[in-house]
Each structure stands twice: as structure tokens, then as C-alpha cells.
XYZ file of C-alpha atoms in Angstrom:
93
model
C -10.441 -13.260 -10.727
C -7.353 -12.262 -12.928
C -6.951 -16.193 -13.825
C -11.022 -16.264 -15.185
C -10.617 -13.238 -17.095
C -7.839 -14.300 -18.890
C -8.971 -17.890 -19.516
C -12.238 -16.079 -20.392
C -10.633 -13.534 -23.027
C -7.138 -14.949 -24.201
C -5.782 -11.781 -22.820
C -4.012 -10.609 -20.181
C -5.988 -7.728 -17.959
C -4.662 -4.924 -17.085
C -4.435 -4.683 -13.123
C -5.873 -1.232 -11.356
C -5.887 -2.318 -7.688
C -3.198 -2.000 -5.327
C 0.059 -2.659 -5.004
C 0.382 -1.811 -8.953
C 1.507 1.798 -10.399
C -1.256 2.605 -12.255
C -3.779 4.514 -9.775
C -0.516 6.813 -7.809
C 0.653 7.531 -11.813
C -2.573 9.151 -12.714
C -3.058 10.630 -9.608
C 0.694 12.240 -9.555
C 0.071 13.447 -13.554
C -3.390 14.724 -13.024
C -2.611 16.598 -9.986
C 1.475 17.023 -9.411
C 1.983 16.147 -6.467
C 5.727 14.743 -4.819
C 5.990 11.022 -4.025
C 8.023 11.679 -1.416
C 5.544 14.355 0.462
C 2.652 11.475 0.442
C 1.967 8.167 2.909
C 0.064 5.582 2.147
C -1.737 4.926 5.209
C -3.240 1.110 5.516
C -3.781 -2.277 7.476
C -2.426 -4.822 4.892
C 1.462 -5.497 4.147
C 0.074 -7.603 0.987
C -1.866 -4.652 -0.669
C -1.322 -1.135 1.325
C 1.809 -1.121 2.354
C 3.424 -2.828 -0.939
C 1.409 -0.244 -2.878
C 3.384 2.518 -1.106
C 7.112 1.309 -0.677
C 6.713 -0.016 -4.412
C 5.855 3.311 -5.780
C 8.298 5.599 -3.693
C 5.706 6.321 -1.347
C 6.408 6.381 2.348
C 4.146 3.275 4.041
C 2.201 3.356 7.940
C 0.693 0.216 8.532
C -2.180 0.385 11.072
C -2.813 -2.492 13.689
C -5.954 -2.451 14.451
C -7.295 -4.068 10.714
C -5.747 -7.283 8.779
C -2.450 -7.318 9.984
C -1.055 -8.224 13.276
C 1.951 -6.867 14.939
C 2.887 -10.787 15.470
C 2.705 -10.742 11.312
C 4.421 -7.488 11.072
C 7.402 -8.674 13.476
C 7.748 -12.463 12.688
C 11.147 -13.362 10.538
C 8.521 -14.315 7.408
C 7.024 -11.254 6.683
C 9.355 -9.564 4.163
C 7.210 -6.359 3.728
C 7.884 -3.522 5.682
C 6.520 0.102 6.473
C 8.171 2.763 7.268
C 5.916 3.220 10.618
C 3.262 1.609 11.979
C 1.259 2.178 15.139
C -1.999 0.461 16.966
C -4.601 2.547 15.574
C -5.182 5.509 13.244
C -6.030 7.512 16.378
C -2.448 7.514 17.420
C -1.160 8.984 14.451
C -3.650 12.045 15.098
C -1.516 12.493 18.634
């Protein structure tokens, strides 16, 4: 989609989606909060959990969505969270 609007335009678009900065800085000058109080809480390394270790945000990666503990574990990956467990539910216990 990025690669059409640019070849569409001439210019390059600015990106609002996760992983990049732009949605946690508003959100941290419109309301104050601490980086290091919040989790991002998700089921993709790619997007959710890149989003939150690239913007000083702790990460938990749930299993039960896109990404497989076999993913999460194997010597490719080179994305991790800072937790991760089987299913929301469990971080609730």
C-alpha cells in the first residue's frame, strides 16, 4: 500500500500504524503518561511487539493469535517480548 501511494503521489507517506512512533508520541503528549509504566499487549512480533520494545514500552506477546511459540522460540525470530503467555486469560491470573 505504502509502494502505490508513493508511485501514486511522488511522495513519501507518512506511516501511522504500528511499529512506528507516531500513535505512543501523541498519546504520551496528550495525556502524560510514563513509557515505562505501559505494555503493549499483542499477538504479532512483526507489528505489536516491535511497536512496544521500539518505543520503550515493555512488550507481552499472546499465543493464542498470529504468532506461534515455535516462531517465538526458533533461532530466526530476532524480535522479542519481554513476556509472553498462551492466552490473555492467563495474564488476568
Amino acid at each position: 500500500m505504502v509502494g502505490a501511494i508513493k508511485g501514486c503521489t511522488g511522495k513519501e507517506p507518512t506511516l501511522v500504524g504500528k511499529p512506528s512512533p507516531l500513535m505512543v508520541d501523541y498519546l504520551e503528549f496528550k495525556y502524560g503518561f510514563d513509557r515505562k509504566r505501559v505494555c503493549m499487549v499483542g499477538d504479532r512480533l512483526d507489528t505489536d511487539v516491535l511497536f512496544g520494545n521500539d518505543n520503550g514500552l515493555k512488550s507481552l506477546l499472546v499465543l493464542s493469535g498470529v504468532t506461534t511459540e515455535e516462531k517465538l522460540l526458533s533461532d530466526e525470530n530476532k524480535i522479542e517480548p519481554d513476556f509472553f503467555c498462551d492466552d490473555i486469560t492467563h495474564f488476568f491470573k
